[in-house]
Amino acid sequence: MEDLPQHLILDILRRLTDSADVARCRVVSKTLNSVSHGIESITLLCSLSRYLKSRSPDTKSLVPPFKSLVASSILSWRSVDSISIGIDKSLATSCEDMEEDESEDDMYLMDVGFVEEWLPRVCDGLKALSISDFWVQSCWRRSDVLALVSSCCDSLRELELKNAWLSVDGLTPLPTLTSLTFEFIRLDDEDLSKICTCFPLLQVLNLRGVGGLKEPKIRLPDLRSCQWTVSNVPLSLAIYAPRLVKLRLKCIKPRSLILETPALTDFNLSIVQADDLQVKDLISLKNLKLDSPFLYNLITAFPSGGTVEKLTLNTEFSRHVGEMINVELLFKTFPNASSLTLGPGAWSRLWPSPGGREGSVETKSLKGIVACIVVSHMDVAQSFIASILDKCTNLSDFTILVHHQHADSNLLSNLTKRCTADWPRLKWKFGVFKEATEGYEFTGGWDIVWQRQAIKGAR
């Protein structure tokens, strides 16, 4: 390996996901040691295996303390622009079942005393910092790490903190910061307000599972992208961001939801219900996803969707559907949508009510439909397809995804034959879907198991 050009050796070393492996390479070769100093990013993660060895009486003495390893490794680097330390997924998913002595702090990574050992000495030129703490030790200890970071990291652009109880005492303005991620963090309303004040130029804000908030407000004039997953039940939510382009918001039942985001183009909203929905005109909205058990009420409360081009709807699936979504209402609210995706629950809500009369509203803008259907009888699926196609005069592409529990070969084969025969002008695709494994979903997302094109229709 030492015969390779140095730029290739450096490229290989940069592909190592754990900086502890880089450190091992340094001690076995002078060439590797010399070349490795070109690496300016550090990643150190504690695995479940390492943690268990550090707790076992038989192996405890053989495992160096993780915090000592982190500090010594970081300080051995000549130049650092990115640091990521924490616990890996195997340990994170197992910590809920663990019992720790309250006096233990060997894995408390947002301990200010520990971070002070190395951060002030490598902060010059540091652009990105990520700390994922060990929740068992960090959840009941309030950390002042934010104040330390803001006081010494004058060039920091990206900050990611996970699994901690954070304090904003001593927090000072950090105008260089443009990206902030909090995940499973405990904060109060006034803390969030102070963060917005001290980090005024944030362009990316991710708040995933941030608890302790009651009436949170986000006021950021330069914010472009926001992902906000509310872990509890706040009384109200408000976002004031005139330049926000992309928003993914998941909440439960806020009393009020206020959005003043006129530049929003991509909006993904998962909500159970809001008594007071205040969304000012979204004059730039192009992509919209609505996910709610009360989908009809959400659509009727939504401001005009005349600019929406790509629409995705999802709701709870129930074989005893009470609330129907009038197809006319859908096409009136979103008259210019060219793409419509219907989740496993939404497709059934579009069926005409028993005894209901067909409306006269048609859509000429809709070009493609993706429908996730949960049926065991082919006639039911065909009836749904026919009811939709009667309204869509310019439709060219139709994708049918059948739930994997009902996707036997006979159903798919017969569905393919009938659809391509009854509507030969369309380009058909058929496939199978299953419930998604992604967290934070209320009604559930979906994943495509497989998909294939049946026929290319004639125009």
Coordinates of C-alpha atoms in Angstrom, one line a residue:
M1 CA 0.0 0.0 0.0
E2 CA 2.9 2.4 0.7
D3 CA 3.8 2.2 -3.0
L4 CA 0.5 3.9 -4.0
P5 CA 0.4 7.6 -4.8
Q6 CA -0.2 9.6 -1.7
H7 CA -3.5 11.1 -3.0
L8 CA -4.9 7.5 -3.4
I9 CA -3.8 6.6 0.1
L10 CA -5.4 9.7 1.5
D11 CA -8.6 8.9 -0.4
I12 CA -8.6 5.4 1.1
L13 CA -8.1 6.7 4.6
R14 CA -10.9 9.2 4.2
R15 CA -13.3 6.4 3.5
L16 CA -12.8 4.9 6.9
T17 CA -16.0 5.7 8.9
D18 CA -14.3 5.6 12.3
S19 CA -11.3 7.8 13.1
A20 CA -10.1 5.1 15.5
D21 CA -9.2 3.0 12.5
V22 CA -7.2 5.9 11.1
A23 CA -5.3 6.2 14.3
R24 CA -4.4 2.5 14.1
C25 CA -3.1 3.0 10.6
R26 CA -0.8 5.8 11.8
V27 CA 1.1 3.5 14.2
V28 CA 1.8 0.8 11.6
S29 CA 3.4 2.9 8.9
K30 CA 5.4 6.2 8.7
T31 CA 3.8 6.8 5.3
L32 CA 0.3 6.3 6.6
N33 CA 1.0 8.5 9.5
S34 CA 2.3 11.3 7.3
V35 CA -0.5 11.1 4.8
S36 CA -3.3 10.8 7.4
H37 CA -2.6 14.4 8.6
G38 CA -4.4 15.4 5.4
I39 CA -7.6 14.2 6.9
E40 CA -9.5 17.1 8.5
S41 CA -12.6 15.3 9.8
I42 CA -12.9 13.2 12.9
T43 CA -15.6 10.6 13.6
L44 CA -15.6 8.6 16.8
L45 CA -18.6 6.5 17.8
C46 CA -19.0 4.1 20.8
S47 CA -20.5 0.8 19.8
L48 CA -22.7 -1.5 21.9
S49 CA -19.9 -4.0 22.0
R50 CA -17.4 -1.5 23.4
Y51 CA -19.9 -0.3 26.0
L52 CA -20.6 -3.8 27.2
K53 CA -16.9 -4.6 27.5
S54 CA -16.4 -1.4 29.5
R55 CA -19.0 -2.7 32.0
S56 CA -17.9 -6.3 32.2
P57 CA -15.6 -7.1 35.2
D58 CA -13.6 -9.4 32.9
T59 CA -12.8 -6.8 30.2
K60 CA -13.3 -3.4 31.9
S61 CA -9.6 -2.9 32.5
L62 CA -8.8 -3.6 28.9
V63 CA -11.0 -0.9 27.4
P64 CA -9.8 2.7 27.6
P65 CA -12.5 5.2 28.8
F66 CA -14.3 6.5 25.7
K67 CA -14.1 10.1 26.7
S68 CA -10.3 9.9 27.2
L69 CA -10.1 8.2 23.7
V70 CA -12.1 11.0 22.2
A71 CA -10.1 13.8 23.8
S72 CA -6.7 12.3 22.9
S73 CA -7.7 11.5 19.3
I74 CA -9.0 15.0 18.6
L75 CA -6.0 16.7 20.1
S76 CA -3.6 14.5 18.0
W77 CA -5.0 16.0 14.8
R78 CA -3.1 18.9 13.3
S79 CA -6.0 20.5 11.6
V80 CA -9.7 19.8 12.1
D81 CA -12.7 21.2 10.2
S82 CA -15.3 18.6 11.2
I83 CA -15.9 16.6 14.4
S84 CA -18.5 14.0 15.1
I85 CA -18.6 12.0 18.4
G86 CA -21.3 9.9 20.0
I87 CA -22.9 6.5 20.3
D88 CA -23.7 4.4 17.3
K89 CA -27.2 3.0 16.4
S90 CA -26.6 -0.4 18.1
L91 CA -26.0 1.3 21.5
A92 CA -28.7 4.0 21.0
T93 CA -31.4 1.4 20.4
S94 CA -30.4 -0.7 23.4
C95 CA -30.0 2.1 26.0
E96 CA -33.7 2.1 27.0
D97 CA -33.3 -1.3 28.6
M98 CA -30.1 -0.3 30.5
E99 CA -29.8 0.6 34.1
E100 CA -26.9 2.9 35.1
D101 CA -25.6 4.1 38.4
E102 CA -26.6 7.8 38.7
S103 CA -23.0 8.6 39.6
E104 CA -21.7 7.3 36.2
D105 CA -20.7 10.0 33.7
D106 CA -18.1 8.2 31.6
M107 CA -20.4 8.4 28.6
Y108 CA -21.8 11.9 29.3
L109 CA -20.4 13.5 26.2
M110 CA -22.0 17.0 26.6
D111 CA -20.3 17.4 30.0
V112 CA -18.9 20.9 29.7
G113 CA -15.8 20.0 31.6
F114 CA -15.1 17.2 29.1
V115 CA -15.7 19.3 26.0
E116 CA -13.6 22.1 27.4
E117 CA -10.6 19.8 27.3
W118 CA -10.4 19.8 23.6
L119 CA -12.9 22.2 21.9
P120 CA -11.0 25.5 22.6
R121 CA -7.8 24.0 21.2
V122 CA -9.3 22.9 17.9
C123 CA -12.0 25.5 17.4
D124 CA -10.1 27.7 14.9
G125 CA -11.3 26.6 11.5
L126 CA -13.9 24.2 12.8
K127 CA -16.8 24.2 10.5
A128 CA -19.0 21.3 11.7
L129 CA -19.6 19.8 15.1
S130 CA -21.9 16.8 16.0
I131 CA -22.4 15.3 19.5
S132 CA -24.7 12.4 20.1
D133 CA -25.0 11.8 23.8
F134 CA -25.8 8.7 25.8
W135 CA -29.4 9.4 27.0
V136 CA -29.2 7.2 30.1
Q137 CA -26.5 9.6 31.5
S138 CA -27.5 12.8 29.8
C139 CA -31.3 13.0 30.3
W140 CA -31.2 14.3 33.9
R141 CA -28.1 16.5 33.6
R142 CA -28.6 20.0 32.2
S143 CA -25.7 20.8 29.8
D144 CA -24.2 24.3 29.2
V145 CA -22.4 23.1 26.0
L146 CA -24.3 25.6 23.8
A147 CA -22.7 28.5 25.7
L148 CA -19.2 27.0 25.3
V149 CA -19.7 26.4 21.6
S150 CA -21.0 29.9 20.9
S151 CA -18.1 31.5 22.8
C152 CA -15.2 29.8 21.1
C153 CA -16.3 28.5 17.7
D154 CA -16.3 31.7 15.6
S155 CA -16.2 29.8 12.3
L156 CA -18.8 27.1 13.0
R157 CA -21.4 26.6 10.3
E158 CA -23.1 23.3 11.2
L159 CA -24.1 22.1 14.7
E160 CA -25.8 18.9 15.6
L161 CA -26.7 17.9 19.1
K162 CA -28.7 14.7 20.1
N163 CA -30.0 13.1 23.2
A164 CA -29.6 15.8 25.9
W165 CA -31.1 18.4 28.2
L166 CA -29.7 21.7 27.0
S167 CA -29.4 25.1 28.8
V168 CA -29.1 28.4 27.0
D169 CA -27.6 30.2 29.9
G170 CA -24.6 32.2 28.7
L171 CA -25.4 31.6 25.0
T172 CA -23.9 34.3 22.8
P173 CA -24.6 35.3 19.2
L174 CA -23.0 33.0 16.6
P175 CA -23.7 34.6 13.2
T176 CA -21.7 32.1 11.2
L177 CA -24.0 29.2 12.1
T178 CA -26.3 28.3 9.1
S179 CA -27.4 24.8 10.0
L180 CA -28.7 23.5 13.4
T181 CA -30.1 20.1 14.2
F182 CA -31.6 19.1 17.6
E183 CA -32.8 15.5 18.1
F184 CA -34.3 14.2 21.3
I185 CA -33.5 17.4 23.1
R186 CA -35.2 19.0 26.1
L187 CA -35.9 22.7 25.7
D188 CA -38.3 25.3 27.0
D189 CA -40.1 27.9 24.9
E190 CA -37.8 30.8 26.0
D191 CA -34.8 28.6 25.2
L192 CA -36.0 28.2 21.6
S193 CA -36.6 32.0 21.3
K194 CA -33.1 32.7 22.5
I195 CA -31.6 30.2 20.1
C196 CA -33.4 32.0 17.2
T197 CA -32.0 35.3 18.5
C198 CA -28.4 34.1 18.9
F199 CA -28.4 32.2 15.6
P200 CA -30.1 34.7 13.4
L201 CA -28.7 33.6 10.0
L202 CA -29.8 29.9 10.2
Q203 CA -30.8 28.6 6.8
V204 CA -31.4 24.9 7.9
L205 CA -33.2 24.0 11.2
N206 CA -34.1 20.5 12.2
L207 CA -36.0 19.9 15.4
R208 CA -36.7 16.2 15.8
G209 CA -38.4 15.0 19.0
V210 CA -37.7 18.3 20.9
G211 CA -39.7 18.1 24.1
G212 CA -40.6 20.7 26.8
L213 CA -42.2 23.2 24.4
K214 CA -45.7 24.6 25.1
E215 CA -46.1 27.6 22.8
P216 CA -43.0 27.6 20.6
K217 CA -42.4 30.2 18.0
I218 CA -39.7 30.2 15.3
R219 CA -38.7 33.6 13.9
L220 CA -35.8 33.3 11.5
P221 CA -35.6 35.7 8.5
D222 CA -33.1 33.7 6.5
L223 CA -34.4 30.2 7.1
R224 CA -34.7 28.1 3.9
S225 CA -35.4 24.5 5.2
C226 CA -37.1 23.3 8.3
Q227 CA -38.0 19.9 9.7
W228 CA -39.9 20.0 12.9
T229 CA -41.3 16.9 14.7
V230 CA -43.1 17.8 17.9
S231 CA -42.8 15.1 20.5
N232 CA -45.5 16.4 22.9
V233 CA -48.7 18.3 22.7
P234 CA -48.0 22.0 22.6
L235 CA -50.8 24.6 22.9
S236 CA -49.7 26.3 19.7
L237 CA -47.1 26.3 17.0
A238 CA -45.9 29.3 15.0
I239 CA -43.3 29.8 12.2
Y240 CA -42.4 33.2 10.9
A241 CA -39.9 32.7 8.1
P242 CA -40.3 34.9 5.0
R243 CA -37.7 33.0 3.0
L244 CA -38.6 29.4 4.0
V245 CA -38.7 27.2 0.9
K246 CA -39.1 23.6 2.4
L247 CA -41.0 22.6 5.5
R248 CA -41.7 19.2 7.0
L249 CA -43.9 19.5 10.0
K250 CA -45.3 16.7 12.2
C251 CA -47.5 17.5 15.2
I252 CA -50.5 16.1 17.0
K253 CA -53.3 18.4 18.2
P254 CA -52.1 22.0 18.6
R255 CA -54.8 24.5 19.5
S256 CA -53.5 26.7 16.8
L257 CA -51.0 26.5 13.9
I258 CA -49.7 29.7 12.5
L259 CA -47.5 29.7 9.3
E260 CA -46.3 33.0 7.8
T261 CA -44.1 31.5 5.1
P262 CA -44.9 33.2 1.8
A263 CA -42.0 31.7 -0.1
L264 CA -42.8 28.0 0.7
T265 CA -42.6 25.7 -2.3
D266 CA -42.4 22.3 -0.6
F267 CA -44.7 21.5 2.3
N268 CA -45.1 18.2 4.1
L269 CA -47.7 18.4 6.9
S270 CA -48.6 15.5 9.3
I271 CA -51.2 16.6 11.8
V272 CA -54.0 14.9 13.7
Q273 CA -56.0 18.1 14.1
A274 CA -55.7 21.9 14.7
D275 CA -58.6 23.9 16.0
D276 CA -57.2 27.1 14.5
L277 CA -55.2 26.8 11.3
Q278 CA -53.7 30.1 10.1
V279 CA -51.8 29.6 6.9
K280 CA -51.3 32.8 4.9
D281 CA -51.5 32.6 1.1
L282 CA -48.7 30.2 -0.1
I283 CA -48.2 31.9 -3.5
S284 CA -45.2 29.8 -4.4
L285 CA -46.3 26.3 -3.2
K286 CA -45.5 23.5 -5.7
N287 CA -45.3 20.3 -3.7
L288 CA -47.8 19.5 -1.0
K289 CA -48.2 16.4 1.2
L290 CA -51.0 16.2 3.7
D291 CA -51.2 13.4 6.2
S292 CA -54.1 13.4 8.7
P293 CA -56.9 11.2 10.2
F294 CA -59.2 14.2 9.4
L295 CA -58.0 14.8 5.9
Y296 CA -61.3 16.2 4.7
N297 CA -61.3 18.9 7.4
L298 CA -57.6 19.7 6.6
I299 CA -58.3 20.2 2.9
T300 CA -61.4 22.4 3.5
A301 CA -59.4 24.6 5.9
F302 CA -56.4 24.9 3.6
P303 CA -56.0 28.1 1.6
S304 CA -56.3 28.0 -2.2
G305 CA -53.9 25.5 -3.7
G306 CA -53.9 26.9 -7.2
T307 CA -50.1 26.8 -7.5
V308 CA -49.7 23.1 -6.3
E309 CA -48.4 20.8 -9.0
K310 CA -47.5 17.7 -7.0
L311 CA -50.1 16.6 -4.4
T312 CA -49.8 13.6 -1.9
L313 CA -52.6 12.7 0.4
N314 CA -52.6 10.1 3.2
T315 CA -54.9 9.2 6.1
E316 CA -55.8 6.4 8.4
F317 CA -57.0 3.3 6.6
S318 CA -60.3 1.9 7.8
R319 CA -62.7 -0.6 6.3
H320 CA -65.5 1.4 7.9
V321 CA -65.0 4.8 6.3
G322 CA -67.3 7.5 7.5
E323 CA -65.7 10.7 6.2
M324 CA -65.5 10.9 2.4
I325 CA -63.5 13.3 0.3
N326 CA -65.5 14.7 -2.6
V327 CA -63.5 14.4 -5.8
E328 CA -64.9 17.7 -7.0
L329 CA -63.7 19.5 -3.8
L330 CA -60.2 18.0 -4.4
F331 CA -60.0 19.2 -8.0
K332 CA -61.4 22.6 -7.1
T333 CA -58.9 23.1 -4.3
F334 CA -56.0 22.0 -6.4
P335 CA -57.0 22.7 -10.0
N336 CA -53.5 22.7 -11.4
A337 CA -52.1 19.6 -9.9
S338 CA -50.3 17.5 -12.5
S339 CA -49.3 14.6 -10.1
L340 CA -51.5 13.0 -7.5
T341 CA -50.3 10.3 -5.0
L342 CA -52.8 8.6 -2.8
G343 CA -51.7 6.8 0.4
P344 CA -53.2 3.6 1.7
G345 CA -56.0 5.4 3.5
A346 CA -56.7 8.3 1.1
W347 CA -57.7 6.2 -1.9
S348 CA -60.8 4.8 -0.2
R349 CA -61.9 8.3 0.9
L350 CA -62.2 9.3 -2.7
W351 CA -64.9 6.7 -3.5
P352 CA -68.3 8.2 -4.2
S353 CA -70.7 7.9 -1.2
P354 CA -73.4 5.3 -1.6
G355 CA -76.3 6.9 -3.4
G356 CA -74.3 10.0 -4.2
R357 CA -74.5 11.6 -7.6
E358 CA -71.5 12.1 -9.9
G359 CA -70.4 15.7 -10.2
S360 CA -69.5 17.7 -13.3
V361 CA -66.0 18.9 -12.3
E362 CA -63.1 17.5 -14.4
T363 CA -59.4 18.1 -14.3
K364 CA -57.3 18.6 -17.5
S365 CA -54.1 19.3 -15.6
L366 CA -53.7 15.9 -13.9
K367 CA -51.2 13.8 -15.9
G368 CA -50.1 11.1 -13.4
I369 CA -51.6 9.1 -10.5
V370 CA -50.0 6.8 -7.9
A371 CA -52.5 4.9 -5.8
C372 CA -51.7 2.6 -2.8
I373 CA -54.8 0.4 -2.5
V374 CA -55.7 -2.1 0.2
V375 CA -58.1 -4.6 -1.5
S376 CA -58.6 -8.3 -1.8
H377 CA -61.1 -8.2 -4.7
M378 CA -60.3 -7.1 -8.1
D379 CA -63.7 -5.6 -8.9
V380 CA -63.3 -3.2 -5.9
A381 CA -60.0 -1.9 -7.3
Q382 CA -61.4 -1.6 -10.8
S383 CA -64.4 0.4 -9.5
F384 CA -62.1 2.8 -7.8
I385 CA -60.0 3.3 -10.9
A386 CA -63.0 3.9 -13.1
S387 CA -64.4 6.5 -10.7
I388 CA -61.1 8.5 -10.9
L389 CA -60.6 8.2 -14.6
D390 CA -64.0 9.6 -15.3
K391 CA -62.8 12.9 -13.9
C392 CA -59.3 13.0 -15.4
T393 CA -59.5 13.6 -19.1
N394 CA -55.8 14.1 -19.8
L395 CA -54.3 11.4 -17.6
S396 CA -51.4 9.6 -19.2
D397 CA -49.8 7.6 -16.4
F398 CA -51.4 5.4 -13.7
T399 CA -49.5 3.4 -11.1
I400 CA -51.3 0.9 -8.9
L401 CA -49.6 -0.4 -5.7
V402 CA -51.3 -3.2 -3.9
H403 CA -50.8 -3.9 -0.2
H404 CA -48.4 -6.8 0.2
Q405 CA -50.9 -8.9 2.2
H406 CA -53.3 -8.9 -0.7
A407 CA -50.9 -9.0 -3.6
D408 CA -51.3 -12.5 -4.8
S409 CA -50.3 -13.3 -8.4
N410 CA -53.9 -13.8 -9.6
L411 CA -55.1 -10.4 -8.3
L412 CA -52.2 -8.6 -9.9
S413 CA -52.4 -10.5 -13.2
N414 CA -56.1 -10.0 -13.6
L415 CA -55.8 -6.3 -12.6
T416 CA -53.1 -5.8 -15.1
K417 CA -55.1 -7.5 -17.9
R418 CA -58.3 -5.6 -17.2
C419 CA -56.8 -2.1 -16.8
T420 CA -54.7 -2.4 -19.9
A421 CA -57.7 -3.7 -21.9
D422 CA -60.2 -1.1 -20.6
W423 CA -57.9 1.9 -20.8
P424 CA -55.3 1.1 -23.4
R425 CA -54.2 4.7 -24.0
L426 CA -52.7 4.9 -20.5
K427 CA -49.2 3.9 -19.5
W428 CA -49.7 1.5 -16.6
K429 CA -47.4 0.4 -13.8
F430 CA -48.2 -2.2 -11.1
G431 CA -46.4 -3.0 -7.9
V432 CA -46.6 -3.9 -4.2
F433 CA -46.2 -1.7 -1.1
K434 CA -45.8 -2.2 2.6
E435 CA -46.0 0.1 5.6
A436 CA -42.9 2.2 6.1
T437 CA -40.6 1.7 9.0
E438 CA -39.8 5.4 9.4
G439 CA -40.5 7.0 12.8
Y440 CA -42.6 10.0 13.7
E441 CA -45.5 8.9 11.4
F442 CA -49.1 9.1 12.8
T443 CA -51.0 7.4 10.0
G444 CA -48.0 5.7 8.5
G445 CA -46.0 6.0 5.3
W446 CA -45.3 3.3 2.8
D447 CA -42.4 1.7 0.9
I448 CA -42.5 0.3 -2.6
V449 CA -41.5 -3.4 -2.5
W450 CA -41.4 -3.8 -6.2
Q451 CA -42.8 -2.1 -9.3
R452 CA -42.9 -2.9 -13.0
Q453 CA -44.3 -1.3 -16.2
A454 CA -47.1 -3.3 -17.8
I455 CA -47.6 -1.5 -21.1
K456 CA -46.7 1.7 -22.9
G457 CA -50.0 3.1 -24.0
A458 CA -50.7 4.7 -27.3
R459 CA -51.2 8.4 -27.4

